[in-house]
Short mmCIF file of C-alpha atoms and ligand atoms in Angstrom, two decimals:
data_model
loop_
_atom_site.label_atom_id
_atom_site.label_comp_id
_atom_site.label_asym_id
_atom_site.label_seq_id
_atom_site.Cartn_x
_atom_site.Cartn_y
_atom_site.Cartn_z
CA MET I 1 259.43 255.76 30.89
CA SER I 2 257.79 256.41 28.93
CA TYR I 3 256.95 256.41 26.13
CA ARG I 4 254.90 258.79 22.90
CA GLN I 5 255.30 257.79 19.18
CA ALA I 6 255.43 260.47 17.27
CA ARG I 7 252.41 261.68 15.91
CA TYR I 8 251.90 264.25 12.43
CA ASP I 9 248.44 264.70 10.36
CA GLU I 10 250.93 263.59 7.46
CA PRO I 11 248.13 264.13 4.16
CA LEU I 12 249.71 261.51 1.54
CA ILE I 13 252.05 262.94 -1.42
CA PHE I 14 249.66 263.00 -3.74
CA GLU I 15 247.76 265.20 -1.61
CA LEU I 16 250.76 267.14 -0.51
CA LEU I 17 250.38 270.56 -2.22
CA GLY I 18 248.08 270.79 -4.04
CA GLY I 19 248.58 267.46 -5.94
CA ASN I 20 250.25 268.28 -9.03
CA ASP I 21 251.13 265.94 -11.22
CA PHE I 22 254.00 265.69 -12.92
CA CYS I 23 253.57 264.76 -16.31
CA PRO I 24 257.24 263.72 -18.55
CA VAL I 25 258.19 264.42 -21.71
CA CYS I 26 258.90 262.93 -24.35
CA ASP I 27 262.87 263.64 -25.44
CA ASP I 28 262.35 262.95 -29.57
CA LYS I 29 265.24 261.22 -29.57
CA VAL I 30 264.00 257.80 -27.32
CA ARG I 31 261.99 256.29 -29.97
CA ILE I 32 259.52 254.76 -28.01
CA PRO I 33 256.49 253.21 -29.53
CA GLU I 34 253.34 255.36 -29.86
CA GLU I 35 251.42 252.57 -27.85
CA MET I 36 254.25 252.46 -25.22
CA VAL I 37 254.35 255.99 -23.97
CA ARG I 38 252.34 257.07 -21.02
CA GLN I 39 251.60 260.53 -21.30
CA ASP I 40 250.68 260.84 -17.32
CA LEU I 41 252.30 258.98 -14.48
CA CYS I 42 250.08 260.58 -11.91
CA LEU I 43 253.48 260.94 -9.92
CA PRO I 44 252.73 264.43 -8.10
CA ASP I 45 255.36 266.87 -8.94
CA ILE I 46 257.08 267.53 -4.90
CA PRO I 47 260.18 269.76 -4.62
CA GLU I 48 262.67 267.20 -2.82
CA ARG I 49 262.43 268.87 0.29
CA GLU I 50 259.60 268.47 0.87
CA VAL I 51 259.60 264.39 -0.83
CA VAL I 52 262.30 264.05 2.85
CA ARG I 53 260.40 265.19 4.96
CA HIS I 54 257.28 263.35 3.77
CA TYR I 55 259.18 260.00 4.91
CA ILE I 56 261.22 261.28 7.27
CA ASN I 57 257.07 262.06 10.04
CA LEU I 58 255.74 258.63 8.23
CA SER I 59 259.19 256.53 9.03
CA GLN I 60 259.22 258.70 12.43
CA MET I 61 255.98 257.44 13.39
CA ASN I 62 256.10 253.56 12.87
CA PHE I 63 258.97 251.30 14.22
CA GLY I 64 261.92 249.25 13.33
CA VAL I 65 265.92 247.97 14.14
CA ASP I 66 267.12 251.63 13.72
CA ASN I 67 264.18 252.97 16.39
CA GLY I 68 264.55 249.06 18.93
CA MET I 69 264.69 246.00 19.86
CA TYR I 70 262.81 244.08 16.94
CA PRO I 71 262.48 240.64 18.85
CA LEU I 72 259.82 239.10 15.92
CA GLY I 73 260.04 235.45 16.30
CA SER I 74 261.72 233.18 13.62
CA CYS I 75 261.89 236.95 11.34
CA THR I 76 265.31 237.16 12.61
CA MET I 77 265.20 241.04 12.33
CA LYS I 78 268.85 242.03 14.22
CA TYR I 79 270.27 245.09 14.04
CA ASN I 80 271.69 245.66 10.08
CA PRO I 81 276.01 246.86 10.07
CA LYS I 82 275.79 249.70 7.48
CA TYR I 83 278.73 249.01 6.55
CA ALA I 84 276.75 246.59 4.96
CA ASP I 85 275.02 249.15 3.35
CA LEU I 86 277.93 251.47 2.25
CA LEU I 87 279.26 249.22 0.52
CA SER I 88 276.35 247.93 -1.60
CA SER I 89 275.78 250.94 -2.38
CA LEU I 90 278.72 251.99 -3.78
CA SER I 91 278.37 252.66 -7.21
CA THR I 92 280.82 250.15 -8.86
CA VAL I 93 277.96 248.05 -7.31
CA THR I 94 274.57 249.28 -8.09
CA SER I 95 276.32 250.76 -12.36
CA VAL I 96 276.55 247.22 -12.54
CA HIS I 97 274.24 245.85 -15.84
CA PRO I 98 273.03 242.60 -15.83
CA TYR I 99 273.19 242.39 -19.94
CA GLN I 100 277.09 243.71 -19.21
CA ASP I 101 279.86 241.92 -20.55
CA GLU I 102 281.13 238.19 -18.58
CA GLU I 103 284.30 240.04 -19.45
CA SER I 104 284.05 243.65 -18.35
CA VAL I 105 282.61 242.14 -15.22
CA GLN I 106 285.22 239.38 -13.34
CA GLY I 107 285.28 241.00 -10.09
CA ALA I 108 281.21 240.76 -9.52
CA LEU I 109 280.87 236.62 -11.10
CA GLN I 110 284.33 236.61 -8.47
CA LEU I 111 282.12 237.85 -5.03
CA MET I 112 279.12 235.72 -6.35
CA ARG I 113 281.40 233.18 -6.69
CA ASP I 114 283.25 233.55 -3.61
CA LEU I 115 279.93 233.36 -1.53
CA GLU I 116 278.76 230.62 -3.28
CA LYS I 117 282.07 229.00 -1.78
CA ALA I 118 280.78 230.81 1.91
CA LEU I 119 277.31 229.40 1.96
CA CYS I 120 278.63 225.98 0.36
CA ILE I 121 281.35 226.22 4.10
CA ILE I 122 278.50 227.57 6.43
CA SER I 123 276.22 224.69 5.59
CA GLY I 124 278.16 221.87 4.16
CA MET I 125 276.59 221.60 1.87
CA ASP I 126 278.57 221.61 -2.05
CA ALA I 127 277.10 223.86 -4.41
CA VAL I 128 274.73 226.49 -4.06
CA THR I 129 271.99 228.46 -7.10
CA LEU I 130 272.34 233.15 -5.88
CA GLN I 131 269.02 233.22 -7.78
CA PRO I 132 266.12 232.93 -5.57
CA ALA I 133 264.40 236.45 -4.04
CA ALA I 134 262.97 234.75 -1.06
CA GLY I 135 263.09 232.34 1.66
CA ALA I 136 259.41 230.94 0.16
CA HIS I 137 261.35 231.12 -3.81
CA GLY I 138 264.74 228.84 -2.32
CA GLU I 139 261.82 226.84 -0.35
CA PHE I 140 260.71 226.56 -3.67
CA THR I 141 263.66 225.88 -6.06
CA GLY I 142 264.05 223.82 -3.73
CA MET I 143 261.52 221.40 -4.14
CA LEU I 144 261.89 222.26 -8.01
CA ILE I 145 265.06 220.15 -7.65
CA ALA I 146 263.39 216.75 -5.85
CA LYS I 147 261.21 216.70 -8.03
CA ALA I 148 263.69 217.06 -10.80
CA TYR I 149 265.33 214.54 -9.32
CA HIS I 150 262.56 211.98 -8.60
CA ALA I 151 261.76 212.16 -12.35
CA ALA I 152 264.77 212.13 -13.31
CA ASN I 153 265.69 208.11 -11.73
CA ASN I 154 261.87 207.61 -12.82
CA GLN I 155 260.65 207.66 -8.83
CA GLN I 156 256.35 209.13 -9.43
CA ARG I 157 257.24 210.95 -5.92
CA ASP I 158 253.91 213.40 -5.24
CA GLU I 159 253.92 213.64 -1.32
CA VAL I 160 256.27 216.02 0.72
CA ILE I 161 255.90 215.78 3.79
CA VAL I 162 256.09 219.21 6.38
CA PRO I 163 256.18 218.89 11.00
CA ASP I 164 252.70 221.38 11.95
CA SER I 165 255.72 223.86 13.39
CA ALA I 166 256.14 224.24 10.23
CA HIS I 167 256.93 228.07 9.20
CA GLY I 168 253.58 228.62 6.17
CA THR I 169 255.70 229.00 3.83
CA ASN I 170 257.06 225.40 3.57
CA PRO I 171 253.57 223.95 3.27
CA ALA I 172 252.21 226.52 0.20
CA SER I 173 255.93 226.11 -1.92
CA ALA I 174 255.84 221.80 -1.90
CA ALA I 175 251.84 223.00 -3.28
CA MET I 176 253.10 225.07 -5.87
CA ALA I 177 255.16 223.03 -6.89
CA GLY I 178 253.18 220.92 -7.46
CA PHE I 179 252.99 217.75 -3.95
CA THR I 180 250.59 216.60 -2.48
CA VAL I 181 251.58 218.29 1.40
CA ILE I 182 251.05 215.87 4.47
CA GLU I 183 251.54 217.25 7.75
CA VAL I 184 252.71 215.50 10.92
CA PRO I 185 251.64 216.99 14.46
CA SER I 186 254.72 217.75 16.69
CA GLY I 187 255.57 214.81 19.24
CA PRO I 188 254.20 215.76 23.21
CA ASP I 189 258.06 217.27 23.07
CA GLY I 190 257.43 219.56 20.80
CA CYS I 191 259.98 218.21 18.67
CA ILE I 192 259.24 215.72 15.59
CA ASP I 193 257.33 212.80 16.24
CA LEU I 194 259.77 209.53 14.59
CA GLU I 195 256.43 207.67 14.13
CA ALA I 196 254.29 210.14 13.41
CA VAL I 197 256.43 210.97 10.00
CA LYS I 198 257.47 206.69 9.32
CA ALA I 199 252.96 206.38 9.39
CA ALA I 200 253.33 209.29 6.93
CA LEU I 201 256.16 208.16 5.06
CA SER I 202 255.96 205.73 2.08
CA GLU I 203 257.50 205.26 -2.10
CA ARG I 204 255.33 208.29 -2.88
CA THR I 205 257.57 210.54 -0.94
CA ALA I 206 259.50 213.34 -2.40
CA ALA I 207 260.86 215.50 0.39
CA VAL I 208 260.85 215.87 3.77
CA MET I 209 260.89 219.91 4.87
CA VAL I 210 262.06 220.04 8.58
CA THR I 211 263.12 223.70 10.01
CA ASN I 212 265.82 223.39 13.09
CA PRO I 213 266.01 224.62 15.54
CA ASN I 214 262.50 224.57 15.22
CA THR I 215 260.02 226.95 16.00
CA LEU I 216 259.45 226.54 18.95
CA GLY I 217 263.70 227.55 19.27
CA LEU I 218 263.85 223.38 19.28
CA PHE I 219 267.14 221.05 18.72
CA GLU I 220 265.27 218.53 17.27
CA LYS I 221 266.94 216.24 18.78
CA ASP I 222 266.10 212.88 17.03
CA ILE I 223 268.00 214.25 13.45
CA ALA I 224 270.13 212.07 13.29
CA ASP I 225 267.37 209.20 13.36
CA LEU I 226 265.12 211.14 11.00
CA ALA I 227 267.35 211.75 8.91
CA ARG I 228 268.06 208.11 8.04
CA LEU I 229 264.32 206.87 8.52
CA VAL I 230 263.64 209.23 5.58
CA HIS I 231 266.70 208.43 3.27
CA SER I 232 266.27 204.59 3.91
CA TYR I 233 262.12 206.28 1.41
CA GLY I 234 264.27 207.20 -0.73
CA ALA I 235 262.97 210.63 0.31
CA LEU I 236 265.21 214.00 0.03
CA LEU I 237 265.48 216.35 3.53
CA TYR I 238 264.63 219.69 3.47
CA TYR I 239 266.56 222.24 5.43
CA ASP I 240 264.41 225.40 6.03
CA GLY I 241 267.60 227.70 6.70
CA ALA I 242 265.63 230.96 7.53
CA ASN I 243 267.13 229.82 11.36
CA LEU I 244 270.83 229.68 10.49
CA ASN I 245 271.01 232.27 13.17
CA ALA I 246 271.12 229.88 16.12
CA ILE I 247 273.66 227.48 14.61
CA MET I 248 276.85 229.65 13.18
CA GLY I 249 280.12 228.08 13.28
CA ILE I 250 278.59 225.39 15.09
CA THR I 251 276.74 222.58 13.37
CA THR I 252 275.70 222.52 10.24
CA PRO I 253 272.39 221.10 8.29
CA GLY I 254 274.92 218.79 5.91
CA ALA I 255 276.30 218.01 8.53
CA MET I 256 272.73 217.08 9.88
CA HIS I 257 272.43 215.06 7.01
CA PHE I 258 270.17 216.59 5.16
CA ASP I 259 270.54 217.22 1.52
CA ILE I 260 268.41 220.65 0.41
CA VAL I 261 269.02 224.12 2.29
CA HIS I 262 267.33 228.18 1.87
CA PHE I 263 269.26 230.86 3.47
CA ASN I 264 267.45 233.36 4.83
CA LEU I 265 270.15 236.40 3.48
CA HIS I 266 267.45 239.37 4.21
CA LYS I 267 267.55 237.24 7.80
CA THR I 268 270.87 236.49 9.51
CA PHE I 269 273.37 238.21 7.44
CA ALA I 270 272.74 241.76 6.84
CA THR I 271 269.59 242.72 4.62
CA PRO I 272 266.97 244.90 6.24
CA HIS I 273 264.17 243.23 5.31
CA GLY I 274 260.56 243.51 6.79
CA GLY I 275 259.01 245.83 3.64
CA GLY I 276 258.92 243.73 1.04
CA GLY I 277 262.19 243.32 -0.38
CA PRO I 278 264.85 242.97 -1.33
CA GLY I 279 265.83 239.93 -0.05
CA ALA I 280 267.59 236.72 -1.34
CA GLY I 281 267.27 233.34 -0.79
CA PRO I 282 270.18 231.16 -2.29
CA VAL I 283 269.58 227.50 -2.32
CA GLY I 284 272.35 225.14 -1.40
CA VAL I 285 272.33 221.14 -1.73
CA ARG I 286 274.50 218.58 -2.37
CA MET I 287 276.31 217.27 -5.15
CA TYR I 288 274.26 214.92 -6.26
CA LEU I 289 271.65 217.28 -6.92
CA GLU I 290 273.37 219.77 -7.98
CA PRO I 291 273.12 219.15 -12.15
CA TYR I 292 269.73 219.93 -10.84
CA LEU I 293 270.49 223.59 -9.68
CA PRO I 294 269.13 226.81 -11.79
CA VAL I 295 270.79 228.02 -15.30
CA PRO I 296 273.17 229.85 -15.13
CA ARG I 297 275.85 228.78 -13.60
CA ILE I 298 279.04 230.65 -12.60
CA ILE I 299 282.08 228.72 -13.46
CA SER I 300 285.95 229.82 -13.77
CA GLU I 301 288.26 228.43 -16.74
CA ASP I 302 291.27 229.55 -16.87
CA GLY I 303 291.40 232.47 -14.40
CA LYS I 304 288.22 233.46 -15.89
CA TYR I 305 284.71 233.43 -14.55
CA ARG I 306 281.97 232.70 -16.91
CA PHE I 307 277.90 231.77 -16.81
CA ASP I 308 277.87 228.39 -17.90
CA TYR I 309 274.21 228.07 -19.48
CA ASP I 310 274.64 224.47 -20.81
CA ARG I 311 273.24 222.40 -17.90
CA LYS I 312 271.11 220.00 -19.45
CA GLU I 313 269.16 218.35 -16.56
CA SER I 314 268.61 221.84 -14.68
CA ILE I 315 265.49 223.28 -13.56
CA GLY I 316 266.32 226.07 -15.65
CA LYS I 317 265.37 229.03 -14.85
CA VAL I 318 263.63 230.56 -11.27
CA ARG I 319 263.80 234.19 -11.36
CA SER I 320 265.92 236.57 -14.18
CA LEU I 321 269.05 237.47 -14.15
CA TYR I 322 272.17 235.91 -11.78
CA GLY I 323 269.84 236.94 -7.64
CA ASN I 324 269.06 240.15 -6.29
CA PHE I 325 272.95 241.15 -6.44
CA GLY I 326 273.11 244.50 -3.78
CA VAL I 327 272.17 242.22 -1.15
CA LEU I 328 274.34 239.00 -2.51
CA VAL I 329 277.69 242.07 -1.69
CA ARG I 330 275.44 243.29 1.83
CA ALA I 331 275.75 238.81 3.13
CA TYR I 332 279.55 238.84 1.48
CA ALA I 333 280.62 241.62 3.57
CA TYR I 334 279.50 240.75 6.99
CA ILE I 335 280.62 237.86 6.08
CA LEU I 336 284.20 238.41 5.13
CA GLU I 337 283.55 241.03 8.20
CA GLN I 338 282.78 238.12 10.76
CA GLY I 339 284.62 235.49 9.71
CA GLY I 340 284.44 232.56 10.90
CA ASP I 341 284.57 233.07 14.96
CA GLY I 342 283.04 236.16 14.68
CA LEU I 343 279.83 233.80 12.88
CA LYS I 344 279.90 231.14 15.39
CA ASP I 345 279.60 234.21 18.04
CA VAL I 346 276.76 235.45 16.13
CA SER I 347 275.66 232.09 17.06
CA GLN I 348 276.31 231.61 20.67
CA ARG I 349 275.18 234.95 21.56
CA ALA I 350 272.24 235.08 20.16
CA VAL I 351 271.25 231.33 21.90
CA LEU I 352 272.66 233.39 25.38
CA ASN I 353 270.22 236.56 24.63
CA SER I 354 267.54 234.22 24.58
CA ASN I 355 268.30 231.88 27.17
CA TYR I 356 268.67 234.99 29.07
CA LEU I 357 266.07 237.40 27.60
CA LYS I 358 263.50 233.68 29.24
CA SER I 359 264.85 233.21 31.97
CA ARG I 360 263.62 236.52 33.02
CA VAL I 361 260.13 236.20 31.44
CA VAL I 362 260.11 232.70 32.45
CA PRO I 363 257.80 232.35 35.25
CA THR I 364 256.11 235.41 34.85
CA TYR I 365 254.93 233.85 31.36
CA GLU I 366 254.62 230.03 30.92
CA MET I 367 256.10 228.24 28.39
CA PRO I 368 255.28 224.58 27.46
CA PHE I 369 257.99 222.05 26.44
CA ALA I 370 261.58 221.82 27.81
CA GLN I 371 263.18 225.16 28.60
CA LEU I 372 266.61 225.18 27.33
CA ARG I 373 265.81 227.06 23.60
CA LYS I 374 268.26 228.04 20.89
CA HIS I 375 268.01 231.34 19.24
CA GLU I 376 264.66 232.10 19.67
CA PHE I 377 261.78 230.27 22.35
CA VAL I 378 257.53 230.35 22.69
CA ILE I 379 255.90 231.99 25.72
CA SER I 380 252.70 231.29 26.42
CA ALA I 381 249.26 234.39 27.13
CA LYS I 382 246.86 231.15 28.30
CA LYS I 383 247.02 231.82 32.29
CA LEU I 384 247.15 235.25 31.50
CA ALA I 385 243.65 235.11 28.98
CA LYS I 386 242.33 232.70 30.91
CA GLU I 387 242.01 234.62 34.02
CA LYS I 388 241.43 237.93 33.25
CA GLY I 389 240.70 237.87 29.61
CA VAL I 390 244.24 239.19 28.63
CA HIS I 391 245.31 238.06 25.24
CA ALA I 392 248.67 237.04 23.47
CA THR I 393 247.57 239.82 21.13
CA ASP I 394 246.50 242.90 24.11
CA ILE I 395 249.88 241.67 25.69
CA ALA I 396 251.50 242.85 22.02
CA LYS I 397 250.16 245.58 21.76
CA GLY I 398 250.85 247.20 24.72
CA LEU I 399 254.25 246.28 24.13
CA LEU I 400 253.89 248.89 21.84
CA ASP I 401 252.69 251.53 23.77
CA LYS I 402 255.69 250.14 26.02
CA GLY I 403 258.37 251.66 22.34
CA PHE I 404 258.54 248.15 21.36
CA MET I 405 258.35 246.01 18.65
CA THR I 406 256.06 243.09 19.17
CA PRO I 407 257.20 239.10 19.12
CA THR I 408 255.01 237.18 17.21
CA ILE I 409 251.97 235.93 18.48
CA TYR I 410 250.17 233.00 17.22
CA PHE I 411 252.65 230.65 15.66
CA PRO I 412 253.93 227.88 16.72
CA SER I 413 250.03 227.02 15.95
CA LEU I 414 251.00 223.92 18.21
CA VAL I 415 251.59 226.41 21.48
CA GLU I 416 247.56 228.56 22.71
CA GLU I 417 248.32 232.68 22.96
CA ALA I 418 251.91 232.24 21.28
CA LEU I 419 254.06 234.95 21.79
CA MET I 420 257.96 234.25 19.48
CA ILE I 421 260.36 236.34 20.23
CA GLU I 422 263.64 236.33 19.40
CA PRO I 423 266.05 238.92 20.51
CA THR I 424 268.77 238.42 17.88
CA GLU I 425 272.70 238.19 19.25
CA THR I 426 272.14 242.79 18.62
CA GLU I 427 270.84 243.51 21.24
CA SER I 428 272.37 244.07 25.08
CA LYS I 429 272.23 243.05 28.49
CA GLU I 430 270.43 246.47 29.13
CA THR I 431 268.52 246.12 26.68
CA LEU I 432 267.13 243.00 26.90
CA ASP I 433 266.62 243.27 30.83
CA ARG I 434 264.19 246.60 29.90
CA TYR I 435 262.21 244.07 27.16
CA ALA I 436 261.61 241.72 30.17
CA GLN I 437 260.81 244.16 32.68
CA ALA I 438 258.10 245.87 29.52
CA LEU I 439 256.60 241.89 29.52
CA ILE I 440 256.71 240.97 33.81
CA ASP I 441 254.89 244.87 33.89
CA ILE I 442 251.91 244.21 31.43
CA ALA I 443 251.33 240.86 33.00
CA SER I 444 249.36 242.93 36.08
CA ALA I 445 248.15 245.94 33.72
CA ASP I 446 245.08 246.32 33.66
CA PRO I 447 242.89 245.02 31.13
CA GLU I 448 240.86 247.31 29.85
CA GLN I 449 243.67 249.68 29.28
CA LEU I 450 245.96 246.61 27.63
CA ARG I 451 242.48 245.28 25.63
CA THR I 452 242.53 249.04 24.04
CA ALA I 453 245.98 249.99 23.33
CA PRO I 454 248.20 251.06 21.78
CA HIS I 455 247.78 254.53 22.87
CA ASN I 456 251.29 255.62 22.70
CA THR I 457 251.80 255.47 19.43
CA ALA I 458 250.54 257.35 16.78
CA ILE I 459 247.86 254.74 15.29
CA SER I 460 246.24 253.35 17.27
CA ARG I 461 244.03 249.54 17.08
CA VAL I 462 243.28 248.96 13.48
CA ASP I 463 241.03 246.35 13.31
CA GLU I 464 243.63 243.65 11.49
CA VAL I 465 240.92 241.23 10.36
CA TYR I 466 239.72 243.84 7.68
CA ALA I 467 243.62 245.25 6.83
CA ALA I 468 243.80 241.20 6.49
CA LYS I 469 240.49 240.99 3.69
CA GLU I 470 240.69 244.44 1.91
CA LEU I 471 244.51 244.51 1.46
CA ILE I 472 244.61 247.90 0.06
CA LEU I 473 248.36 248.10 -0.41
CA SER I 474 249.19 250.88 -3.17
CA TRP I 475 247.78 254.06 -4.39
CA ARG I 476 245.99 252.37 -6.85
CA ILE I 477 243.88 250.72 -5.87
CA TYR I 478 242.55 252.75 -2.73
CA GLN I 479 240.98 255.18 -5.49
CA ARG I 480 240.61 251.57 -7.66
CA LYS I 481 238.29 251.12 -4.60
CA LYS I 482 236.67 253.96 -3.83
CA GLY I 483 235.21 253.65 -7.14
CA PRO I 484 234.96 256.13 -10.41
CA GLY I 485 234.98 259.51 -10.05
CA SER I 486 238.13 259.48 -7.99
CA PRO I 487 241.06 261.68 -8.56
C1 LIG O 1 260.76 233.77 6.83
C2 LIG O 1 260.83 232.68 7.06
C3 LIG O 1 260.90 231.87 5.74
C4 LIG O 1 260.55 232.84 4.79
O1 LIG O 1 260.72 233.68 4.16
P1 LIG O 1 260.71 234.44 3.38
O2 LIG O 1 262.32 234.71 2.94
O3 LIG O 1 259.53 235.47 4.22
O4 LIG O 1 259.75 234.37 2.05
C5 LIG O 1 260.89 230.94 5.99
N1 LIG O 1 261.00 230.04 6.74
C6 LIG O 1 260.82 230.53 7.88
C7 LIG O 1 260.86 229.56 8.95
C8 LIG O 1 260.77 231.48 7.80
O5 LIG O 1 261.71 231.95 9.46
#
């Protein structure tokens, strides 16, 4: 099947219709201090019809879960059901004001409290905060909790241990919370090396951060021993729950003796993501860490829900207000719709899809470490690179030419020429077969074609190094970089 992406000469929205600026007229009745009134918002004045066409055209020059499989490893880019979108956009959800009196938002508070309870069951934790806005933010919150816990116990602990297979946000979050990060190498089987962790552990260790299944898609077989080891040093065990999609209803971080967990509601629980948010990264903890959770906590008294700010040991607030409510509503709807059995089924199918796709593309591609994987697997293009000079990035571009979103590439770094594939449970066998065939065909395709791919997309090969170094992410930055005299 040949593929050709839409390609429009779509101007910037500022260039549409001659770029008439939209200047808001201030209503005299609203008293805004003079110095705060902007004379010029610099927004283009364009009819709704043109705005809709502009953005629909742009969306057609892009890939998304709504137009095809998107197996970006670690990111859990599953299809997000539209009922969750619908429910979260009901006016009863969108018109709730965060400063409304508690009496008048009992339903919203109950939804959040019930979601906390559901996440407790899914994770095996005792208490959950919904406040953090993303996975990395949840990690940061978790690290602050670990810090507060050790400080309360008069312990000087300033180090956090992270395996080399960890997502980059783990060491970043620990460092942001003021810890020194100690990276430990994985063992020859791709799993945590207990001896390496033991060598790094000391009375200075505050926490060990672990992803399980890890980013290779391998279940950490020594997790029980690791937990015992970490706890014997008085340190806490932190679970990066971005990969919860693999284990729901089968096991829990609680059963694995973790102390702190973060969830990525925008990965596993029905919120579209990839465009920078909004997301939600709730954090779950054991009972002995509950006093440190951010304020406010939602409590119920005499049949009424209310916010409790009176918590002396709390780490305080980690963001404004109470969390990204729309995302919480989507997760709540998704969890209720699936039910316990449904969530278990989600994880079982995610693992089945991953192993099925893996069995189709190996041995065309090599796969280091054990063959049986969980929700994702990592193959290597090392052989192709050596024999034909075709690298993981060329394979990824070749997939775009066939109408498929690429896997995650060059991560985790312990696999050379890595392609990290997470098909998720929402793809059919037919789609998995087509993806496998695309990967197999690419392995024998003309190397020169691949090195200059993609050819069938709206934008051909971009200079990724330049894009990463010259961050031009908005019209305002673009104008600033263009220098004075620009419109
Ligand atoms: C996505 C991801 C994170 C970070 O989540 P964000 O919401 O993007 O901040 C952390 N760990 C793992 C394993 C992930 O896949």
